[in-house]
Coordinates of C-alpha atoms in Angstrom, one line a residue:
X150 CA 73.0 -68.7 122.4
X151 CA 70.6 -66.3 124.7
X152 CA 72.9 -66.2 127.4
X153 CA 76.4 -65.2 125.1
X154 CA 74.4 -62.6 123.9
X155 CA 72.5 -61.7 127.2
X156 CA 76.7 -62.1 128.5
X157 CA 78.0 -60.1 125.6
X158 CA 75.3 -57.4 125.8
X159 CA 76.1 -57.3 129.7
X160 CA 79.6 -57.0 129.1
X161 CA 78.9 -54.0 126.7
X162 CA 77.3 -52.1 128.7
X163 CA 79.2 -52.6 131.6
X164 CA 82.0 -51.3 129.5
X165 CA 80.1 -47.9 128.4
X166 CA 79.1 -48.0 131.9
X167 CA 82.7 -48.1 134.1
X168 CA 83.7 -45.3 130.9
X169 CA 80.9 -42.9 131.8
X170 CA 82.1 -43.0 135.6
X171 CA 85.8 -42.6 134.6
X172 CA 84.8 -39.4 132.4
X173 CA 82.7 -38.3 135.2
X174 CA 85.6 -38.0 137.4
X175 CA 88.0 -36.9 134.6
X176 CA 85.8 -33.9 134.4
X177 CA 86.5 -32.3 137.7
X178 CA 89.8 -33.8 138.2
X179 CA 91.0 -31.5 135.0
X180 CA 89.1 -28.6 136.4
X181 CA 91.0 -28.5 139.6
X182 CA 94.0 -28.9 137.9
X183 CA 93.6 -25.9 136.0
X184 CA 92.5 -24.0 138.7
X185 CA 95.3 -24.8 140.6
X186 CA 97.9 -24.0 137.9
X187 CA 96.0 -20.4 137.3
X188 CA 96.6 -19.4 141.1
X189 CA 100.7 -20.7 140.8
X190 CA 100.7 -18.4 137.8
X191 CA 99.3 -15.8 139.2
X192 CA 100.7 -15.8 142.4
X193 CA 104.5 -16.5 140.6
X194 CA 103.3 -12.9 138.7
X195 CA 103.0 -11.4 141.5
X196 CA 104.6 -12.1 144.7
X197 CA 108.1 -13.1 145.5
X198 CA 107.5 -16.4 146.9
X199 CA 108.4 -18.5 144.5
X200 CA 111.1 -16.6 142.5
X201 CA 112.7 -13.8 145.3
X202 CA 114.7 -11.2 144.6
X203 CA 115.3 -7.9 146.1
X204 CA 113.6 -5.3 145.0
X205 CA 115.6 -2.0 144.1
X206 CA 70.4 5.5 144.6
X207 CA 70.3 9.3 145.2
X208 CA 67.4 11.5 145.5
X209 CA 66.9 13.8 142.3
X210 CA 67.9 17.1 142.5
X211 CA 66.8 20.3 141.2
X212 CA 69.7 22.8 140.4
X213 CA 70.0 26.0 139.3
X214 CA 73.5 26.6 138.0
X215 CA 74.2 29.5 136.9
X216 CA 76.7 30.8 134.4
X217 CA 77.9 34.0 133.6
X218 CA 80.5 36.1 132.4
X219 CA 80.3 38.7 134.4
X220 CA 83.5 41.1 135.1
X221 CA 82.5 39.3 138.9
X222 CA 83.7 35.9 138.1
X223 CA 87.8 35.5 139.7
X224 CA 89.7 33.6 137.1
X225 CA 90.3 37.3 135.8
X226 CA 93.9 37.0 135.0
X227 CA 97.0 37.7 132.4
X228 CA 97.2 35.3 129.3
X229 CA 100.1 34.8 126.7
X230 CA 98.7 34.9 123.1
X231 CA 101.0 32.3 121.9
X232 CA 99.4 28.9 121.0
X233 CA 100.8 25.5 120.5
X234 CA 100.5 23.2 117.3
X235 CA 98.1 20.8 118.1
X236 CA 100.1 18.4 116.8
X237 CA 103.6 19.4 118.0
X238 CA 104.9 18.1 121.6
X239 CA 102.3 15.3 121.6
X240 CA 103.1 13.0 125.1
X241 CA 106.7 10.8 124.5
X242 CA 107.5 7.6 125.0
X243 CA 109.6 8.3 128.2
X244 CA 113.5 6.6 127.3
X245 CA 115.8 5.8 130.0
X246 CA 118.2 8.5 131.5
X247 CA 121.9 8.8 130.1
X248 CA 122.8 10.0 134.3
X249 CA 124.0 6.4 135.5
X250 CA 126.8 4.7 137.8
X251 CA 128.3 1.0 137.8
X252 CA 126.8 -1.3 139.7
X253 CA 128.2 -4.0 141.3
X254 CA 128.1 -6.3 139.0
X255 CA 129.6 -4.5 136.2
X256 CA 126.7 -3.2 134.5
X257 CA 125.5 0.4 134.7
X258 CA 122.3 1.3 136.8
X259 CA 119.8 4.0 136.7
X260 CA 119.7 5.6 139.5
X261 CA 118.1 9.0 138.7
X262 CA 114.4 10.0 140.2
X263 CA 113.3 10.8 136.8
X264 CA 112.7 8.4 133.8
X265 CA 114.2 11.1 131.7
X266 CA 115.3 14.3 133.2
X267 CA 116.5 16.0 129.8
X268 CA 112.7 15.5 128.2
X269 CA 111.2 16.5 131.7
X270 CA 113.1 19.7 131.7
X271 CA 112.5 20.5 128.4
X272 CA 108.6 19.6 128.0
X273 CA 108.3 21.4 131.4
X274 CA 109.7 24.5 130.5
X275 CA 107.3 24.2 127.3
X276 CA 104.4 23.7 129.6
X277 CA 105.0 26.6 131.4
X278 CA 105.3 28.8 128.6
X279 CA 102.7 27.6 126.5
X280 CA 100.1 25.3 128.3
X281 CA 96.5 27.5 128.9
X282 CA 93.0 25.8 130.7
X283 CA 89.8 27.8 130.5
X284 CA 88.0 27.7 133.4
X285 CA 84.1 27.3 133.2
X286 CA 83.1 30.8 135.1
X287 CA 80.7 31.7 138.1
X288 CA 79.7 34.4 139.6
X289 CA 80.7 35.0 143.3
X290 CA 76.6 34.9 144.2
X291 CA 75.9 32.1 142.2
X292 CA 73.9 29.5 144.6
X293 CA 76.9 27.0 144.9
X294 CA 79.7 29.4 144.8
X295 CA 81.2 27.4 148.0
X296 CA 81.2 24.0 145.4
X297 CA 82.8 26.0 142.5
X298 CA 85.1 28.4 143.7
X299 CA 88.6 28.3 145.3
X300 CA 88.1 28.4 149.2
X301 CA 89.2 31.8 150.6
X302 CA 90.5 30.1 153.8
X303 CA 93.7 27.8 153.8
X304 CA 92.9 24.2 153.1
X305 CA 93.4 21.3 155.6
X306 CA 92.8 17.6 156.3
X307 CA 93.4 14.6 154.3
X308 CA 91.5 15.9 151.3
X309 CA 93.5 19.6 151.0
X310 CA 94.7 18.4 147.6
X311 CA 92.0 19.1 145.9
X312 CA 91.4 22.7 147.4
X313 CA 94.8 23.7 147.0
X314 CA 95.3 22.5 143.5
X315 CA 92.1 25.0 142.4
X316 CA 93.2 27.9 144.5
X317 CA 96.4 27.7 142.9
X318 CA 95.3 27.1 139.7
X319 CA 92.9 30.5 139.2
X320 CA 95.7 32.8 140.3
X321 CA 98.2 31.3 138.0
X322 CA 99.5 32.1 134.4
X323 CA 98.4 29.3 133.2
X324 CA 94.3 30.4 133.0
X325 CA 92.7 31.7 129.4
X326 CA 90.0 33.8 129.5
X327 CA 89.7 33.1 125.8
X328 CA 88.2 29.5 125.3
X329 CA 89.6 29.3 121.3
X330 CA 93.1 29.0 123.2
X331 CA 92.5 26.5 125.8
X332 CA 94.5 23.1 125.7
X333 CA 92.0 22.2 128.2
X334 CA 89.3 22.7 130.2
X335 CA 88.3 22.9 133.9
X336 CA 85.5 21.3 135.7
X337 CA 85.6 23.4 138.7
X338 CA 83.2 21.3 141.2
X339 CA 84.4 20.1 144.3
X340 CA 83.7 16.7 145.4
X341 CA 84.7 17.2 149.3
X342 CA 82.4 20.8 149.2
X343 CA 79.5 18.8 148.0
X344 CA 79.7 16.2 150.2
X345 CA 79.2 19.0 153.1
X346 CA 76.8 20.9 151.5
X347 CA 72.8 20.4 153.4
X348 CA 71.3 21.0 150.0
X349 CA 73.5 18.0 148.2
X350 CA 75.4 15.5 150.7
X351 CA 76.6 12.1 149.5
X352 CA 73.4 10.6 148.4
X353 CA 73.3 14.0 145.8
X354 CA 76.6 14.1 143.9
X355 CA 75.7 12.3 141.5
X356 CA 72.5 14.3 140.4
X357 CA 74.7 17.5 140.6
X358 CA 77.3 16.3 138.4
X359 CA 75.0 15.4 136.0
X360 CA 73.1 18.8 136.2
X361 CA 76.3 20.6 135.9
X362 CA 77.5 18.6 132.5
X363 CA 73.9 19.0 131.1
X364 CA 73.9 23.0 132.2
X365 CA 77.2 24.0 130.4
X366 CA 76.6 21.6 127.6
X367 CA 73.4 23.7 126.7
X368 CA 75.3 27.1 127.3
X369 CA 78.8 26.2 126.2
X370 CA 80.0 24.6 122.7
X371 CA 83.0 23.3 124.2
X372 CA 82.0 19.5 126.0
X373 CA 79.6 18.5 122.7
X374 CA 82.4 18.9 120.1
X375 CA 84.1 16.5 122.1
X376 CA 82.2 14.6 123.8
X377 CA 84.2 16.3 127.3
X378 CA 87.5 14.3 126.0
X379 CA 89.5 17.6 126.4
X380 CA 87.9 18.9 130.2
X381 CA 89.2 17.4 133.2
X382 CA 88.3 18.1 137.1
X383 CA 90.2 17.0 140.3
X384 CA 88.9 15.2 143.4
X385 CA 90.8 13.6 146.4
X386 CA 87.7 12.8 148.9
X387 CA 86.9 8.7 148.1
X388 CA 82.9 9.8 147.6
X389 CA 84.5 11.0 144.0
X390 CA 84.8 7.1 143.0
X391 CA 81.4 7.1 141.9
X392 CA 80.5 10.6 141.8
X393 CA 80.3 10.3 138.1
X394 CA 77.6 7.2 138.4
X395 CA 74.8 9.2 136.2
X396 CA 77.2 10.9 133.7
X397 CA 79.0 8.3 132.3
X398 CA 81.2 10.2 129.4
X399 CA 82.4 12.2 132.5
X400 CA 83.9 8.7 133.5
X401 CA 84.8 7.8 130.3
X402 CA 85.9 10.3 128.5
X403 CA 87.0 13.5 130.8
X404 CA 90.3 13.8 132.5
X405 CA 89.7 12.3 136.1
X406 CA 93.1 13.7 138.4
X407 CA 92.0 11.4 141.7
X408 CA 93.9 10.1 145.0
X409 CA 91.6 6.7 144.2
X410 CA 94.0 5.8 141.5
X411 CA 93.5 2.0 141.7
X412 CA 93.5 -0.5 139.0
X413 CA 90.4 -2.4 140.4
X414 CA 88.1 0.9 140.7
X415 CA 85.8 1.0 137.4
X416 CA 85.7 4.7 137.7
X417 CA 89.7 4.7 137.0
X418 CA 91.5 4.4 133.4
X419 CA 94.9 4.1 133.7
X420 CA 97.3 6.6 131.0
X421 CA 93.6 8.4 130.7
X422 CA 93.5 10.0 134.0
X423 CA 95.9 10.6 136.5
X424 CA 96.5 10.3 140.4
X425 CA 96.9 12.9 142.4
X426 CA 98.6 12.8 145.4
X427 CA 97.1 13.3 148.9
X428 CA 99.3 15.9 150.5
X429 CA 99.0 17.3 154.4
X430 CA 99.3 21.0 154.2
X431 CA 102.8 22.4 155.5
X432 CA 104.7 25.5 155.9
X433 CA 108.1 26.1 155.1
X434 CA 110.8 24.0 154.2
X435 CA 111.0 20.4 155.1
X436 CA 112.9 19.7 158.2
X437 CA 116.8 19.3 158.4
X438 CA 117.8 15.8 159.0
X439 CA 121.5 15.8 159.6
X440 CA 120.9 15.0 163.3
X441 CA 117.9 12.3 162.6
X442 CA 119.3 9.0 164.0
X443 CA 117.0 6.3 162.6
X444 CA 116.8 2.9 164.9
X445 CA 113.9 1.7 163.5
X446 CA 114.1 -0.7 160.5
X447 CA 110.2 0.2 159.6
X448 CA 107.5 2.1 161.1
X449 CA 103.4 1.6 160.6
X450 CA 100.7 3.9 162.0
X451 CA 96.6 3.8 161.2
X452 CA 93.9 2.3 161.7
X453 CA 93.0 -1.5 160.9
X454 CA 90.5 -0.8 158.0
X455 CA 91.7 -3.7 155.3
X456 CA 92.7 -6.9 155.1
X457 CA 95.8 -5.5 154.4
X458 CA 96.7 -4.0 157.3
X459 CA 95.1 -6.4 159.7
X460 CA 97.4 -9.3 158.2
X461 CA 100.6 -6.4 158.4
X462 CA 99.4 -6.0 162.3
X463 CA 99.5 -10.2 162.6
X464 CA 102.7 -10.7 161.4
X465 CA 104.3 -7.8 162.9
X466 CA 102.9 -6.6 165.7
X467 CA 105.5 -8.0 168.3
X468 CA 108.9 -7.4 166.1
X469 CA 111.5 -5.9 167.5
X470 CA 112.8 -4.0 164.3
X471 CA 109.2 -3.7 162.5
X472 CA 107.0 -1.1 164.3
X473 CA 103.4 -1.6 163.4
X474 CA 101.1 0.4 165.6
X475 CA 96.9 1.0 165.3
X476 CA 95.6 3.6 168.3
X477 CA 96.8 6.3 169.1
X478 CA 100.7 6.4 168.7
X479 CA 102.8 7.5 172.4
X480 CA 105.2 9.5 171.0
X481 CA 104.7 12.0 168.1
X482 CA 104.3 11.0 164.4
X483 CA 106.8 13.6 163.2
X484 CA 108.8 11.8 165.5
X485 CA 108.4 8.1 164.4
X486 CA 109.2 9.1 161.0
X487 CA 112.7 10.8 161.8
X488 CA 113.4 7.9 163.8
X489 CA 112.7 5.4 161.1
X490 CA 114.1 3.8 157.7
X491 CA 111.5 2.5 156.1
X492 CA 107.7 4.0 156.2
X493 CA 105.0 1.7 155.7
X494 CA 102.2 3.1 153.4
X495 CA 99.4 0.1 153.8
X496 CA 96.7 0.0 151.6
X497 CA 93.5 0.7 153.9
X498 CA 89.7 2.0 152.8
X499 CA 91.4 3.5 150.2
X500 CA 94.5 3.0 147.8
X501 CA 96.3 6.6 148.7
X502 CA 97.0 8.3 151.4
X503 CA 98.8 11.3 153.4
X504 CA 101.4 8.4 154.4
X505 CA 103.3 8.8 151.2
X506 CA 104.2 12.6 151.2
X507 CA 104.4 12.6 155.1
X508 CA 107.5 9.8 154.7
X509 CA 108.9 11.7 152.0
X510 CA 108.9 15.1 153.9
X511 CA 110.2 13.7 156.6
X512 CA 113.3 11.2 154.8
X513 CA 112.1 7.8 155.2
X514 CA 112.2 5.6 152.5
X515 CA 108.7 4.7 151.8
X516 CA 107.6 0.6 151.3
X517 CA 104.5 0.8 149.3
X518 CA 102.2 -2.7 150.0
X519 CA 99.3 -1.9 147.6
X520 CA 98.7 -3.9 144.7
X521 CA 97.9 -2.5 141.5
X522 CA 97.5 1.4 141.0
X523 CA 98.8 4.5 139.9
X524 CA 101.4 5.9 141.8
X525 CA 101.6 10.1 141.7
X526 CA 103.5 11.3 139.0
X527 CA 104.0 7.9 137.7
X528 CA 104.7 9.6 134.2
X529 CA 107.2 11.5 135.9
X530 CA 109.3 10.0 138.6
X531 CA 111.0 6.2 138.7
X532 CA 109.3 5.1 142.3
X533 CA 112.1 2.0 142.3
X534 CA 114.9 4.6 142.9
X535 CA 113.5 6.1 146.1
X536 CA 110.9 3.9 147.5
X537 CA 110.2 -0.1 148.0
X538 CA 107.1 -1.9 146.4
X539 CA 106.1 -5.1 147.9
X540 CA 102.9 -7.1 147.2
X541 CA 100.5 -7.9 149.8
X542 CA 100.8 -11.6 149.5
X543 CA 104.9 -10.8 150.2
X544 CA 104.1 -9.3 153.8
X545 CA 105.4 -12.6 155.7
X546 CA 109.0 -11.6 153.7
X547 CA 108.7 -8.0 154.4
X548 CA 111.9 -7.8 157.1
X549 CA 113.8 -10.3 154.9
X550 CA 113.1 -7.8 152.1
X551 CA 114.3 -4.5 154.1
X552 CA 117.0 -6.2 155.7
X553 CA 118.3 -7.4 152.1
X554 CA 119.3 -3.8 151.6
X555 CA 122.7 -3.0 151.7
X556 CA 124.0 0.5 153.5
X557 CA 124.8 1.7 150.3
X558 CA 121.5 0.9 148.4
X559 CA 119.6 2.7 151.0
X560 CA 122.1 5.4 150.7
X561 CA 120.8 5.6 147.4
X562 CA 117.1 5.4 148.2
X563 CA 117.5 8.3 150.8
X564 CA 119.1 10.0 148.7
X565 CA 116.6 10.4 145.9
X566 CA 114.0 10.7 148.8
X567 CA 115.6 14.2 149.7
X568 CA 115.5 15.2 145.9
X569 CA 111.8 14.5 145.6
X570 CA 110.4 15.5 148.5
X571 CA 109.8 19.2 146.6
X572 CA 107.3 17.7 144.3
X573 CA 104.9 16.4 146.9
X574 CA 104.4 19.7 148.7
X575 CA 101.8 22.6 148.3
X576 CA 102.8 26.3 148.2
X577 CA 100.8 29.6 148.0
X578 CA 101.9 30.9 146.0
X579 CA 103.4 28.0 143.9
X580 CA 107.0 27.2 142.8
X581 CA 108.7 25.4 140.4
X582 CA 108.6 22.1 140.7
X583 CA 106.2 21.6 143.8
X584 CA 102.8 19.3 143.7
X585 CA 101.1 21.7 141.9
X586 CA 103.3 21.8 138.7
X587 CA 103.4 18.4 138.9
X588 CA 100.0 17.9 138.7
X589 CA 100.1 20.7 135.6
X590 CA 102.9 18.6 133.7
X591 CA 100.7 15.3 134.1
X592 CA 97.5 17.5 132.4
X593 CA 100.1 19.1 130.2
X594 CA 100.9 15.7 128.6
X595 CA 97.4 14.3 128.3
X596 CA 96.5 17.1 126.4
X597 CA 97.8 15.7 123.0
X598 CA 95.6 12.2 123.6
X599 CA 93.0 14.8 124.4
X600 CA 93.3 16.6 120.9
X601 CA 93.4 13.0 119.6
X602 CA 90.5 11.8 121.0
X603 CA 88.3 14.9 120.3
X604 CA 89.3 14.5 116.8
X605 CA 88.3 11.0 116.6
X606 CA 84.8 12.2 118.4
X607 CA 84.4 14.9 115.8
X608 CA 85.0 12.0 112.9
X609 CA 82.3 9.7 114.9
X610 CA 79.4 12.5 114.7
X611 CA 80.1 13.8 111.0

């Protein structure tokens, strides 16, 4: 009798036993099968592999800022008294274009530049008449004049965008002297300037900014009613992701028009804040291309500074038809470009960069390989009718992706690559249409979310 129960005890636990071990190995086995379905998904989401189709700590700083209203102070110039509703032309959900022409297939495409042409021309002409930004004043001798007032010299260099858009700004129609009438207001700092400046530098910006928010929030009324939702300031050097590290409702709350426009930056909020494009200064109209003769299915230049571009430069770097070059190039850039396509703007250190506008300016279809951010004037423009996004995990397909473009698609893509070229160029002074009224119309239509979000502020501290 012991030994059936010594048998049927043994038996038992052997059971429990051999069913522990199996769940210990279920365990993990599920847990590697769910990690492998998550990276299918996500790579189905986002590359063309599997489904393919053509795509059409700082040191602390002591400041003295200084603010005045003297008669000394530049942004000295004519304002409209009119004033808009703050409730009238609030930001539209952009609808598709009426302009279209049949496809191939029967259906009717959408091959204008804009997502809507008839509300752009109309809000735009609103803008123009209507839109005012007050300017936080300075007095020519105050200490960091050189960080908060237009440059008196022509900007230059990767970063120009930023100096240009504030030089243009203070001479135009669309600065109020009279705060009670602003949409929005300007946080004149530069990013770039500090970063040069002995008594500031990299490992300062930070302290500055927060000196400068703390200095016109004790003099001004305007940032604490709400809470900065309604000022906005521009910066296009990379030091300005996380410039705003020790005044967090600049982050959070104030306009932030930046080249680093991407998704994965903390400092970024998409529909919030806006990117603005990195622009090399150029004079005079773009060139003529009737006698360009473009051989070259694609054309890379730059450095090797990202994963991104080192795998482009692995897969490409002996093709025939795909030109990707690192060094210094043999022939001139202006050159490459004319003779090319497709132009390759490659994510590198940063998201944006000059490579964009240069393509454009010179008629190449730009191929964007960047996952995940803001294109400039995203609001605005319809990038799939005159440029090419493919995602980095798609590079292997990239000539199979260019070369799946048909004569008369490209036509198409050229095209709408002459007609946008005039937005992504900076004048002095301005004209319709160019970089810097596009960078107006993005403000101009965040400036209802801004009314809206001030309110809300104002409900939060009653």
């Amino acid at each position: 009798m012991s030994n059936t129960a010594s048998l049927i005890v043994y038996q038992f636990s052997h059971r429990r036993f051999s069913n522990s071990l199996r769940s210990f190995f279920f365990i993990p086995t599920c847990l590697a099968l769910f990690t492998t379905l998550f990276i299918v998904v996500y790579i189905s989401t986002t590359s063309n592999i599997f489904y393919y189709h053509y795509p059409t700590s700082a040191p602390t700083l002591s400041l003295n800022l200084n603010f005045s209203n003297s008669e000394e102070k530049i942004n000295e110039v004519p304002v409209f008294d009119d004033f808009t509703n703050p409730f009238v032309n609030l930001p539209r959900i952009s609808r598709r274009s009426s302009v279209t022409q049949l496809g191939s297939d029967g259906t009717y495409e959408n091959n204008e530049v804009f997502h809507d042409r008839g509300m752009f021309l109309d809000d735009y002409k609103e803008m123009n008449r209507s839109f005012k930004i007050y300017v936080y004043p300075h007095r020519r001798n105050d200490p960091f004049a050189n960080v908060l007032l237009p440059v008196n010299f022509e900007p230059g260099g990767n970063y120009a965008s930023e100096s240009y858009f504030k030089k243009v700004l203070m001479k135009s129609h669309f600065i109020t002297k009279d705060p009670t009438k602003a949409d929005l207001f300007f946080l004149p700092f530069s990013i770039a300037r500090l970063r040069h400046d002995p008594r500031v530098g990299v490992g300062g910006i930070q302290d500055f900014i927060r000196s400068y928010i703390f200095n016109i929030s004790q003099k001004y009324p305007y940032w604490n009613r709400t809470g900065g939702t309604d000022h906005f300031y521009v910066a296009c050097h990379s030091i300005g992701r996380t410039a705003m590290d020790k005044a967090q409702e600049v982050k959070l709350n104030a306009i932030q028009v930046v080249c680093s426009s991407s998704y994965y930056l903390s400092g970024y909020i998409p529909h919030k804040d806006a990117s603005l494009p990195q622009i090399w200064p150029r004079h005079g109209d773009p060139p003529n291309l009737a006698s360009s003769e473009r051989k070259k299915l694609a054309f890379f230049a730059g450095s090797m500074n990202s994963p991104v571009r080192e795998r482009l430069l692995q897969v490409w770097r002996d093709d025939s038809e795909i030109y990707v070059n690192y060094g210094r190039l043999k022939t001139p850039y202006a050159d490459e470009l004319l003779g090319s396509k497709f132009c390759l703007h490659v994510k590198g250190f940063e998201v944006n960069t000059a490579r964009i506008a240069d393509s454009l300016y010179y008629g190449c279809v730009p191929i964007i390989i960047a996952n995940h951010y803001d294109l400039p004037f995203t609001d605005i423009l319809n990038w799939e009718n005159f440029s090419v996004v493919v995602a980095t995990l798609d590079i292997p397909l990239l000539k199979k992706t260019l070369q799946g473009i048909s004569s008369d698609e490209y036509q198409i893509l050229q095209s709408n690559v002459l007609k946008v070229r005039k937005h992504f160029q900076w004048r002095f002074p301005p004209v319709d249409y160019d970089a810097f009224y596009m960078v107006m119309y993005e403000l101009w239509l965040r400036r209802g979310s801004a009314r809206i979000l001030s309110s809300v502020h104002a409900v939060a501290n009653q």
